[in-house]
Short mmCIF file of C-alpha atoms in Angstrom, two decimals:
data_model
loop_
_atom_site.label_atom_id
_atom_site.label_comp_id
_atom_site.label_asym_id
_atom_site.label_seq_id
_atom_site.Cartn_x
_atom_site.Cartn_y
_atom_site.Cartn_z
CA MET Z 25 32.33 14.21 25.37
CA ALA Z 26 31.11 15.92 22.48
CA THR Z 27 28.26 18.50 22.88
CA PHE Z 28 27.85 20.08 19.44
CA VAL Z 29 27.75 17.47 16.33
CA ASP Z 30 26.98 18.69 12.83
CA ARG Z 31 27.88 15.65 10.84
CA VAL Z 32 26.66 12.34 11.49
CA VAL Z 33 25.55 8.97 9.03
CA LEU Z 34 22.70 7.72 9.84
CA HIS Z 35 22.10 3.76 9.17
CA ALA Z 36 17.93 3.87 8.97
CA THR Z 37 15.93 0.70 7.82
CA GLY Z 38 11.97 0.87 7.57
CA GLY Z 39 9.67 -1.69 9.10
CA ASP Z 40 8.75 -4.83 7.65
CA GLY Z 41 5.38 -5.70 6.07
CA GLY Z 42 3.23 -8.34 8.11
CA HIS Z 43 2.57 -11.29 6.58
CA GLY Z 44 -0.71 -12.26 5.18
CA CYS Z 45 -2.90 -15.05 6.74
CA ALA Z 46 -4.21 -18.03 4.73
CA SER Z 47 -7.13 -19.50 6.68
CA ILE Z 48 -10.69 -21.03 5.84
CA HIS Z 49 -13.51 -19.92 7.67
CA ARG Z 50 -15.19 -22.79 9.75
CA GLU Z 51 -18.20 -22.89 11.79
CA LYS Z 52 -21.24 -25.48 12.87
CA PHE Z 53 -22.89 -26.71 9.43
CA LYS Z 54 -20.13 -24.84 7.43
CA PRO Z 55 -17.08 -26.73 7.93
CA LEU Z 56 -15.69 -24.98 4.40
CA ALA Z 57 -17.49 -21.80 4.44
CA GLY Z 58 -14.63 -19.92 2.27
CA PRO Z 59 -11.33 -17.91 2.44
CA ASP Z 60 -11.34 -15.50 5.51
CA GLY Z 61 -7.37 -15.05 5.67
CA GLY Z 62 -6.67 -10.99 6.66
CA ASN Z 63 -4.16 -8.69 5.19
CA GLY Z 64 -0.50 -8.26 6.79
CA GLY Z 65 -0.22 -4.76 8.09
CA ASN Z 66 2.20 -2.01 6.57
CA GLY Z 67 5.64 -1.33 8.18
CA GLY Z 68 6.56 1.81 9.32
CA SER Z 69 8.68 4.64 7.49
CA VAL Z 70 11.71 6.53 8.54
CA ILE Z 71 11.19 9.86 8.71
CA LEU Z 72 13.82 12.94 9.07
CA GLU Z 73 11.23 16.50 10.39
CA VAL Z 74 12.83 19.63 11.13
CA ASP Z 75 11.94 20.26 15.25
CA PRO Z 76 12.70 23.89 16.37
CA GLN Z 77 13.63 22.42 19.65
CA VAL Z 78 16.65 20.48 18.42
CA THR Z 79 20.03 22.42 17.65
CA THR Z 80 22.42 19.85 17.18
CA LEU Z 81 22.84 16.24 15.75
CA LEU Z 82 24.22 14.52 18.80
CA GLU Z 83 21.71 12.09 19.42
CA PHE Z 84 22.07 10.61 16.03
CA HIS Z 85 26.06 10.70 17.08
CA HIS Z 86 25.23 8.48 20.09
CA LEU Z 87 22.45 6.34 18.19
CA PRO Z 88 23.37 6.18 14.32
CA HIS Z 89 20.88 2.67 13.69
CA ARG Z 90 17.37 3.59 13.41
CA HIS Z 91 14.81 1.01 12.76
CA ALA Z 92 10.96 1.63 12.40
CA PRO Z 93 8.53 -0.76 13.88
CA SER Z 94 7.13 -3.38 11.71
CA GLY Z 95 3.69 -4.33 10.63
CA THR Z 96 2.08 -7.50 12.12
CA GLN Z 97 0.83 -10.94 10.63
CA GLY Z 98 -3.11 -10.85 9.49
CA MET Z 99 -5.47 -13.09 11.05
CA GLY Z 100 -8.36 -15.26 10.33
CA ASP Z 101 -12.08 -14.02 10.41
CA HIS Z 102 -10.94 -11.25 7.97
CA ARG Z 103 -8.97 -9.59 10.32
CA SER Z 104 -5.79 -7.24 9.09
CA GLY Z 105 -2.49 -6.79 10.83
CA SER Z 106 -2.18 -3.53 12.46
CA THR Z 107 0.14 -1.18 10.86
CA GLY Z 108 3.71 -0.26 12.37
CA GLN Z 109 3.99 3.25 13.88
CA ASP Z 110 6.24 5.79 11.40
CA LEU Z 111 9.58 6.68 13.29
CA VAL Z 112 9.82 10.70 13.24
CA LEU Z 113 13.38 11.76 13.82
CA GLY Z 114 13.49 15.12 14.68
CA VAL Z 115 17.02 17.12 13.26
CA PRO Z 116 17.86 21.04 13.32
CA ASP Z 117 16.85 23.14 10.88
CA GLY Z 118 19.14 23.66 8.00
CA THR Z 119 20.02 19.88 8.17
CA VAL Z 120 21.15 18.63 4.38
CA VAL Z 121 20.56 14.92 4.03
CA LYS Z 122 23.13 13.18 1.52
CA GLY Z 123 23.65 9.91 0.40
CA THR Z 124 26.69 7.95 0.53
CA ASP Z 125 28.45 8.89 -2.55
CA GLY Z 126 27.44 12.72 -2.09
CA GLU Z 127 24.58 13.23 -3.72
CA VAL Z 128 21.98 15.73 -2.13
CA LEU Z 129 18.96 14.06 -1.39
CA ALA Z 130 16.87 16.56 0.84
CA ASP Z 131 17.58 20.07 2.09
CA LEU Z 132 15.28 20.14 5.21
CA VAL Z 133 14.70 24.10 5.62
CA GLY Z 134 11.58 25.63 7.63
CA VAL Z 135 10.13 24.32 10.73
CA GLY Z 136 7.84 20.92 9.83
CA ALA Z 137 9.72 20.14 6.45
CA ARG Z 138 9.98 16.47 6.43
CA PHE Z 139 12.27 13.65 4.06
CA VAL Z 140 11.18 10.19 4.11
CA VAL Z 141 14.80 8.37 4.48
CA ALA Z 142 13.41 4.75 4.34
CA ALA Z 143 9.89 3.83 3.48
CA GLY Z 144 8.39 0.49 5.11
CA GLY Z 145 7.10 -2.44 3.25
CA ARG Z 146 4.06 -3.54 2.10
CA GLY Z 147 1.82 -5.85 3.97
CA GLY Z 148 0.88 -9.12 2.45
CA LEU Z 149 -2.31 -10.02 1.03
CA GLY Z 150 -4.78 -12.91 2.76
CA ASN Z 151 -5.99 -15.36 1.04
CA ALA Z 152 -9.62 -13.86 0.81
CA ALA Z 153 -8.20 -10.58 -0.90
CA LEU Z 154 -6.61 -13.37 -3.51
CA ALA Z 155 -9.88 -15.27 -3.85
CA SER Z 156 -11.33 -14.89 -7.36
CA GLN Z 157 -13.98 -16.97 -9.88
CA ARG Z 158 -11.03 -19.71 -10.84
CA ARG Z 159 -9.65 -19.50 -7.52
CA LYS Z 160 -12.12 -19.89 -5.02
CA ALA Z 161 -10.30 -21.06 -1.79
CA PRO Z 162 -6.61 -20.34 -2.47
CA GLY Z 163 -4.85 -22.24 -0.27
CA PHE Z 164 -1.96 -19.73 0.28
CA ALA Z 165 -1.16 -15.94 1.15
CA LEU Z 166 1.29 -13.51 0.07
CA LEU Z 167 4.43 -12.36 2.37
CA GLY Z 168 5.18 -9.04 3.66
CA GLU Z 169 7.60 -6.96 1.66
CA PRO Z 170 11.00 -5.75 3.48
CA GLY Z 171 11.26 -2.35 4.52
CA ASP Z 172 13.98 0.05 2.83
CA ALA Z 173 17.19 0.36 4.50
CA LEU Z 174 19.79 3.10 3.25
CA ASP Z 175 22.78 4.96 4.72
CA VAL Z 176 22.74 8.75 4.44
CA VAL Z 177 24.91 11.74 5.85
CA LEU Z 178 23.31 14.45 7.62
CA GLU Z 179 25.09 17.51 7.71
CA LEU Z 180 24.32 20.49 9.68
CA LYS Z 181 24.33 24.06 8.07
CA THR Z 182 23.77 26.56 10.77
CA ILE Z 183 21.07 28.92 10.21
CA ALA Z 184 22.00 32.39 11.22
CA ASP Z 185 21.57 35.85 10.06
CA VAL Z 186 25.37 37.23 10.72
CA ALA Z 187 28.46 35.08 10.50
CA LEU Z 188 31.35 36.15 12.29
CA VAL Z 189 34.73 35.13 10.45
CA GLY Z 190 38.40 35.49 11.09
CA TYR Z 191 41.56 34.14 12.18
CA PRO Z 192 41.93 32.13 15.48
CA SER Z 193 41.79 34.40 18.85
CA ALA Z 194 40.75 37.42 16.80
CA GLY Z 195 37.91 38.00 19.33
CA LYS Z 196 34.74 36.42 17.44
CA SER Z 197 33.62 34.70 20.71
CA SER Z 198 34.37 37.66 22.80
CA LEU Z 199 32.17 39.76 20.44
CA VAL Z 200 29.18 37.03 20.52
CA ALA Z 201 29.30 37.36 24.24
CA ALA Z 202 29.15 40.98 24.22
CA ILE Z 203 26.44 41.49 22.15
CA SER Z 204 24.42 38.82 23.35
CA ALA Z 205 23.16 36.39 26.13
CA ALA Z 206 25.58 33.92 24.76
CA ARG Z 207 28.58 32.41 26.99
CA PRO Z 208 31.11 30.67 24.58
CA LYS Z 209 34.15 29.18 25.90
CA ILE Z 210 37.17 32.23 25.96
CA ALA Z 211 40.77 31.54 26.39
CA ASP Z 212 44.29 33.33 25.08
CA TYR Z 213 45.25 30.50 22.56
CA PRO Z 214 44.24 29.54 19.00
CA PHE Z 215 41.36 27.03 18.23
CA THR Z 216 39.40 27.77 21.58
CA THR Z 217 36.21 27.66 19.67
CA LEU Z 218 35.78 24.17 18.30
CA VAL Z 219 32.20 24.32 17.44
CA PRO Z 220 29.79 26.98 16.32
CA ASN Z 221 28.27 29.33 18.51
CA LEU Z 222 24.83 31.14 18.44
CA GLY Z 223 24.07 33.94 20.16
CA VAL Z 224 20.94 36.38 19.90
CA VAL Z 225 21.26 39.89 19.54
CA GLN Z 226 18.59 42.40 20.23
CA ALA Z 227 19.03 45.95 18.31
CA GLY Z 228 15.89 48.10 19.05
CA SER Z 229 12.81 46.37 17.66
CA SER Z 230 14.98 43.96 15.18
CA ARG Z 231 16.08 40.85 16.38
CA TYR Z 232 18.62 38.40 14.40
CA THR Z 233 21.02 35.89 15.37
CA VAL Z 234 24.91 35.64 15.03
CA ALA Z 235 26.65 32.78 14.42
CA ASP Z 236 30.54 32.47 15.65
CA VAL Z 237 32.53 30.43 13.08
CA PRO Z 238 35.42 28.72 14.23
CA GLY Z 239 38.59 30.50 13.05
CA LEU Z 240 40.50 30.05 9.60
CA ILE Z 241 43.46 29.67 8.51
CA PRO Z 242 45.50 29.59 5.05
CA GLY Z 243 44.37 26.60 3.26
CA ALA Z 244 40.96 26.31 4.99
CA SER Z 245 38.93 25.50 2.08
CA GLN Z 246 41.39 22.48 1.23
CA GLY Z 247 41.14 20.80 4.88
CA ARG Z 248 43.42 22.61 6.66
CA GLY Z 249 42.93 23.75 10.08
CA LEU Z 250 39.12 23.57 11.33
CA GLY Z 251 37.90 25.37 8.13
CA LEU Z 252 36.57 22.76 5.82
CA GLU Z 253 34.46 21.57 8.71
CA PHE Z 254 32.67 24.27 9.76
CA LEU Z 255 32.66 26.81 6.58
CA ARG Z 256 29.44 25.47 5.74
CA HIS Z 257 28.15 27.12 8.64
CA ILE Z 258 28.38 30.56 6.80
CA GLU Z 259 26.18 29.54 3.50
CA ARG Z 260 22.93 30.34 5.00
CA CYS Z 261 24.10 33.53 6.81
CA ALA Z 262 22.40 36.97 5.27
CA VAL Z 263 25.61 39.36 6.29
CA ILE Z 264 29.49 38.27 6.66
CA VAL Z 265 31.43 39.88 9.49
CA HIS Z 266 35.33 40.19 9.41
CA VAL Z 267 36.92 39.94 12.83
CA LEU Z 268 40.31 41.38 12.56
CA ASP Z 269 42.72 41.39 15.21
CA CYS Z 270 44.45 44.91 15.53
CA ALA Z 271 46.39 43.47 18.56
CA THR Z 272 48.47 40.76 17.44
CA LEU Z 273 51.54 40.18 17.99
CA GLU Z 274 52.86 37.86 15.00
CA PRO Z 275 55.01 39.65 13.03
CA ASP Z 276 53.76 38.55 9.68
CA ARG Z 277 50.29 39.66 10.26
CA ASP Z 278 48.25 42.63 9.91
CA PRO Z 279 44.52 43.50 8.87
CA ILE Z 280 44.75 43.98 5.52
CA SER Z 281 46.41 40.58 5.02
CA ASP Z 282 44.19 38.65 7.29
CA LEU Z 283 41.03 40.47 5.59
CA ASP Z 284 42.33 39.25 1.88
CA VAL Z 285 43.31 35.64 3.31
CA ILE Z 286 40.07 35.20 4.69
CA GLU Z 287 38.18 36.28 1.55
CA SER Z 288 40.45 34.19 -0.81
CA GLU Z 289 39.63 31.39 1.50
CA LEU Z 290 35.64 32.29 1.14
CA ALA Z 291 36.15 32.59 -2.66
CA ALA Z 292 37.99 28.97 -2.88
CA TYR Z 293 35.18 27.26 -0.66
CA ALA Z 294 33.04 25.42 -3.24
CA GLY Z 295 30.08 24.76 -1.00
CA ASP Z 296 26.72 23.08 -1.77
CA LEU Z 297 25.17 26.27 -2.50
CA GLY Z 298 23.16 25.36 -5.61
CA ILE Z 299 20.68 23.19 -3.78
CA GLU Z 300 17.38 24.15 -2.81
CA GLY Z 301 17.02 26.74 -0.20
CA GLY Z 302 20.37 28.15 -1.14
CA ARG Z 303 20.98 31.97 -1.52
CA VAL Z 304 22.95 34.10 -3.13
CA PRO Z 305 26.93 33.62 -3.28
CA LEU Z 306 29.42 34.34 -0.93
CA ALA Z 307 31.15 36.78 -3.06
CA GLU Z 308 27.93 38.69 -3.19
CA ARG Z 309 26.54 39.02 0.76
CA PRO Z 310 27.26 42.09 2.43
CA ARG Z 311 30.88 42.55 4.33
CA VAL Z 312 31.34 44.50 7.19
CA VAL Z 313 34.46 44.73 8.62
CA VAL Z 314 35.26 44.76 12.65
CA LEU Z 315 38.50 46.11 13.85
CA ASN Z 316 38.72 44.55 17.54
CA LYS Z 317 40.85 45.22 20.38
CA ILE Z 318 41.28 49.20 20.11
CA ASP Z 319 41.06 49.12 24.02
CA VAL Z 320 45.18 48.58 23.03
CA PRO Z 321 46.95 52.22 22.44
CA GLU Z 322 48.77 49.95 19.85
CA ALA Z 323 45.94 48.53 18.40
CA ARG Z 324 43.71 51.68 18.12
CA ASP Z 325 46.79 53.36 16.30
CA LEU Z 326 46.79 50.65 13.45
CA ALA Z 327 43.03 50.52 13.27
CA ASP Z 328 43.28 54.38 12.18
CA MET Z 329 45.67 53.68 9.69
CA VAL Z 330 44.13 50.72 8.13
CA LYS Z 331 40.58 51.82 8.02
CA PRO Z 332 41.17 54.69 5.15
CA GLU Z 333 41.96 51.68 2.99
CA LEU Z 334 39.47 49.21 3.81
CA GLU Z 335 36.62 52.05 3.26
CA ALA Z 336 38.38 53.00 -0.45
CA ARG Z 337 37.40 49.34 -0.87
CA GLY Z 338 33.63 49.99 -0.24
CA LEU Z 339 33.55 47.93 3.07
CA PRO Z 340 32.15 49.38 6.28
CA VAL Z 341 34.20 49.36 9.08
CA PHE Z 342 33.61 49.59 12.61
CA GLU Z 343 36.41 49.77 15.65
CA ILE Z 344 35.24 47.81 18.41
CA SER Z 345 36.69 46.84 21.83
CA THR Z 346 34.76 43.61 23.58
CA ALA Z 347 36.39 44.39 26.64
CA SER Z 348 35.11 47.90 27.01
CA HIS Z 349 32.05 47.55 24.88
CA GLU Z 350 33.32 50.61 22.81
CA GLY Z 351 31.42 51.12 19.50
CA LEU Z 352 28.93 47.53 19.76
CA ARG Z 353 25.63 49.78 19.98
CA ALA Z 354 26.65 51.29 16.43
CA LEU Z 355 27.63 47.74 15.16
CA THR Z 356 24.51 46.06 16.36
CA PHE Z 357 22.11 48.91 14.86
CA ALA Z 358 24.22 48.57 11.51
CA LEU Z 359 24.30 44.83 11.49
CA ALA Z 360 20.30 44.82 12.56
CA GLU Z 361 19.80 47.33 8.98
CA ARG Z 362 21.49 44.83 6.98
CA VAL Z 363 19.87 41.79 8.40
CA GLU Z 364 16.45 43.39 7.75
CA ARG Z 365 17.10 44.54 4.37
CA ALA Z 366 18.31 41.18 3.41
CA ARG Z 367 15.36 39.85 4.85
CA ARG Z 368 12.96 42.43 2.85
CA GLU Z 369 15.04 41.07 -0.10
CA ALA Z 370 14.96 37.66 0.15
CA PRO Z 371 12.24 35.89 -2.03
CA VAL Z 372 9.04 34.70 -0.87
CA PRO Z 373 9.24 30.69 -0.30
CA GLU Z 374 6.69 29.41 -2.74
CA ALA Z 375 5.33 25.98 -2.19
CA THR Z 376 7.22 22.58 -2.96
CA ARG Z 377 5.81 21.84 -6.60
CA VAL Z 378 4.30 18.41 -7.41
CA VAL Z 379 6.15 16.86 -10.00
CA LEU Z 380 3.95 14.12 -12.04
CA ARG Z 381 6.20 11.53 -13.88
CA PRO Z 382 3.85 9.24 -15.55
CA LYS Z 383 4.89 6.27 -17.02
CA ALA Z 384 5.78 6.09 -20.62
CA VAL Z 385 3.27 4.51 -23.04
CA ASP Z 386 5.68 1.83 -24.13
CA ASP Z 387 6.96 1.02 -20.76
CA SER Z 388 6.39 -2.45 -19.96
CA GLY Z 389 7.46 -2.27 -16.33
CA PHE Z 390 10.59 -4.63 -16.43
CA THR Z 391 13.40 -5.61 -18.60
CA VAL Z 392 14.87 -8.69 -20.01
CA THR Z 393 18.65 -8.95 -20.64
CA ARG Z 394 20.80 -11.64 -21.81
CA ARG Z 395 23.81 -11.94 -20.10
CA GLU Z 396 27.01 -14.24 -20.16
CA GLY Z 397 29.87 -14.73 -17.46
CA GLY Z 398 31.85 -17.53 -16.07
CA GLY Z 399 30.91 -19.84 -19.06
CA ALA Z 400 27.08 -19.37 -18.05
CA VAL Z 401 24.38 -17.64 -20.15
CA TRP Z 402 21.24 -16.34 -18.19
CA PHE Z 403 18.49 -13.80 -18.75
CA ALA Z 404 18.04 -11.30 -15.91
CA VAL Z 405 14.96 -9.70 -15.39
CA ARG Z 406 14.66 -6.74 -13.76
CA GLY Z 407 11.55 -4.29 -12.65
CA GLU Z 408 9.40 -3.21 -10.03
CA LYS Z 409 6.42 -5.28 -9.90
CA PRO Z 410 8.24 -9.22 -10.70
CA GLU Z 411 10.97 -8.13 -8.09
CA ARG Z 412 8.15 -7.31 -5.80
CA TRP Z 413 6.08 -10.37 -6.47
CA VAL Z 414 9.39 -12.26 -5.88
CA ARG Z 415 9.94 -11.04 -2.63
CA GLN Z 416 5.92 -11.61 -1.48
CA THR Z 417 5.85 -15.26 -2.77
CA ASP Z 418 6.05 -18.44 -0.55
CA PHE Z 419 8.40 -20.69 -2.51
CA SER Z 420 7.62 -23.66 0.18
CA ASN Z 421 3.81 -23.42 -1.16
CA ASP Z 422 3.41 -24.90 -4.93
CA GLU Z 423 0.33 -22.84 -5.06
CA ALA Z 424 1.69 -19.67 -4.45
CA VAL Z 425 4.56 -20.22 -6.95
CA GLY Z 426 1.84 -21.34 -9.54
CA TYR Z 427 0.50 -17.98 -8.68
CA LEU Z 428 3.65 -16.41 -9.39
CA ALA Z 429 3.80 -17.97 -12.40
CA ASP Z 430 0.49 -16.55 -13.50
CA ARG Z 431 1.56 -13.17 -12.50
CA LEU Z 432 4.36 -13.11 -15.05
CA ALA Z 433 2.66 -14.68 -17.45
CA ARG Z 434 0.17 -12.08 -17.40
CA LEU Z 435 2.82 -9.17 -17.15
CA GLY Z 436 4.38 -10.41 -20.32
CA VAL Z 437 7.79 -11.89 -19.11
CA GLU Z 438 7.69 -15.10 -20.60
CA ASP Z 439 6.73 -13.22 -24.27
CA ALA Z 440 9.96 -11.35 -23.59
CA LEU Z 441 11.85 -14.09 -22.50
CA TYR Z 442 10.85 -16.04 -25.52
CA SER Z 443 11.90 -13.04 -27.87
CA ALA Z 444 14.93 -12.59 -26.07
CA GLY Z 445 16.31 -16.23 -27.25
CA ALA Z 446 15.48 -18.33 -23.99
CA VAL Z 447 14.30 -21.58 -24.37
CA ALA Z 448 13.09 -24.08 -21.90
CA GLY Z 449 15.67 -24.66 -19.53
CA ASP Z 450 17.90 -22.21 -19.64
CA GLU Z 451 18.53 -20.07 -16.55
CA VAL Z 452 16.11 -17.06 -15.27
CA ARG Z 453 17.35 -14.51 -12.68
CA ILE Z 454 14.65 -11.89 -11.08
CA GLY Z 455 16.17 -9.24 -8.97
CA PRO Z 456 19.64 -7.64 -8.38
CA ASP Z 457 22.46 -9.59 -8.98
CA THR Z 458 23.56 -9.67 -5.44
CA ASN Z 459 20.24 -11.16 -4.23
CA ALA Z 460 18.13 -12.72 -7.04
CA VAL Z 461 15.55 -15.56 -7.43
CA VAL Z 462 17.37 -17.94 -9.69
CA PHE Z 463 15.35 -20.83 -11.60
CA ASP Z 464 14.99 -22.66 -14.96
CA TRP Z 465 12.37 -21.38 -17.27
CA GLU Z 466 9.68 -23.60 -18.02
CA PRO Z 467 7.56 -21.96 -20.54
CA THR Z 468 4.01 -22.42 -21.03
CA LEU Z 469 3.34 -23.35 -24.54
CA MET Z 470 -0.35 -22.65 -24.73
CA THR Z 471 0.28 -19.41 -23.72
CA GLY Z 472 1.07 -17.93 -27.14
CA ALA Z 473 -0.12 -18.86 -30.94
CA GLU Z 474 3.21 -18.10 -31.99
CA LEU Z 475 4.53 -21.23 -30.10
CA LEU Z 476 1.75 -23.85 -31.71
CA GLY Z 477 4.02 -24.26 -34.71
CA GLY Z 478 1.04 -25.02 -37.03
CA PRO Z 479 0.35 -23.68 -40.72
CA ARG Z 480 -1.33 -20.42 -40.94
CA GLY Z 481 -4.84 -20.75 -40.40
CA SER Z 482 -4.98 -23.94 -38.58
CA ASP Z 483 -4.79 -24.71 -34.65
CA VAL Z 484 -3.55 -28.04 -33.11
CA ARG Z 485 -5.57 -27.70 -30.34
CA LEU Z 486 -8.84 -28.16 -32.40
CA GLU Z 487 -7.15 -31.43 -33.66
CA ASP Z 488 -6.62 -32.92 -30.35
CA ARG Z 489 -8.36 -36.70 -30.52
CA SER Z 490 -6.94 -37.46 -27.22
CA ARG Z 491 -10.47 -38.49 -26.15
CA PRO Z 492 -12.22 -41.32 -28.04
CA THR Z 493 -15.92 -40.97 -29.04
CA ARG Z 494 -18.75 -43.61 -28.64
CA GLY Z 495 -18.13 -44.80 -32.12
CA GLU Z 496 -14.20 -45.46 -31.70
CA LYS Z 497 -14.93 -47.25 -28.43
CA ARG Z 498 -17.68 -49.40 -30.13
CA GLN Z 499 -15.04 -50.25 -33.48
CA GLU Z 500 -12.25 -50.67 -30.81
CA TYR Z 501 -14.56 -53.32 -28.88
CA ARG Z 502 -15.49 -55.24 -31.79
CA GLU Z 503 -11.55 -55.15 -32.98
CA ARG Z 504 -10.75 -56.64 -29.63
CA MET Z 505 -13.69 -59.36 -29.81
CA ASP Z 506 -12.69 -60.44 -33.42
CA ALA Z 507 -8.83 -60.75 -32.33
CA LYS Z 508 -9.89 -63.07 -29.49
CA THR Z 509 -12.40 -65.44 -31.35
CA ALA Z 510 -9.41 -65.72 -33.96
CA ALA Z 511 -7.03 -66.66 -31.47
CA ARG Z 512 -9.44 -69.58 -29.96
CA ASP Z 513 -10.02 -70.88 -33.69
CA GLU Z 514 -5.99 -71.11 -34.12
CA LEU Z 515 -5.83 -72.79 -30.74
CA TRP Z 516 -7.98 -75.48 -31.71
CA SER Z 517 -6.88 -75.99 -35.18
CA GLU Z 518 -3.43 -76.71 -33.47
CA ARG Z 519 -5.06 -79.22 -30.82
CA GLU Z 520 -6.73 -81.14 -34.09
CA HIS Z 521 -3.31 -81.57 -35.64
CA GLY Z 522 -1.60 -82.83 -32.67
CA VAL Z 523 0.17 -79.87 -31.66
CA TRP Z 524 -0.77 -80.17 -28.11
CA THR Z 525 -0.50 -83.56 -27.93
CA ASP Z 526 1.21 -85.31 -24.45
CA PRO Z 527 4.20 -87.22 -25.06
CA ASP Z 528 4.16 -88.98 -22.04
CA ALA Z 529 0.36 -90.41 -22.96
CA ASP Z 530 1.94 -91.84 -25.97
#
């Protein structure tokens, strides 16, 4: 079973907002005392927070799906629904949050750093909040919005001061065990270390952390071996220590060639060093070379041979033995000096700037686009407000649909559709293509003067004579009476001329 996980995929879903309540206050002698429906509660959000007690992403490996609590529905008597609690997930220090496409969303460094992965949905308004002078007793309420759903990749970049790098079985885990209280697994075969090991070293008054990175091989920066999975753990380290095996039995290896191979892999590794919180590039960080296993006579002779060449490159060299602990004290104090210098030279962390992005003056908040496809023509409406209003509408309630139409008209959607060339009966889609609300447009012709069709300076609405006046009613009555009198005279004249005589009587 895995005990250390440094990369997981998290499926986060925010809580849904509660629906608003449509209620009318009733009491004795006041059967219809006005609307009293309460608002729905907001849904909880899924939040990542750096927790010093968490050192691995193992919990997300076993439980990758996280859902925040939803808000409850509003009730009568102006009682609002309860708000869903935020789901705060603890992550280790140095966790990078990325989208599924590789975009860096957040770099969580420092205890208490937070990032909202999936925001909760808004609660719907009750009919008491929707009441106005024109709509005194709404018979509907707004629905709660669904919470956001997002899949993110969590990558752990270990926060350590010193990184031990080198070939497999070079003695990195043994060095961590010798200078700290950590007890990693140690064996005489390559790739014993499958996960990074951390150890805390105390050198005088200085205290720092050492990370044992799993062994690297040629091609590690391109994904060979375990290098690509764990190279990122050295990105935040202040000092890089090359642990070179002077007692290797492989004929084509020596400390100089091992150092050149590891340095080339570090230079070729293109990590996410440009993100916020990153340090100087790997090539500019302090280097220390450790010649290990000098307790073996042949290894001591080889170390004495290669040490002058390494020092000629400007690298500090230490000859040690993790078995006899020879040279470890001088190494720990030298590393402590370099770590303290890096800490002093590190820039002072600045507070996160609050960036204000005001909406442009000519930004209407939505767009209307004419589209064609499959022999059909439709108009796509996209925007935060129209899409949110559609999600909040109960389409089984005619009054709620009318309220949506009024909101869209006030926002200017009808004018934009008219300007885009839409006519009555055209198909309109509000929302994304995969989940859009489709309806036939029925424009409100009385909303714009340009739709009246009358000449300049006239208004056909003022010429409406659909309601007759009193004089017109009298004239209509006289004409009706005159028509009846004329009909009677014509009938009497026909009888006198024998038109209505009975043939049987004749």
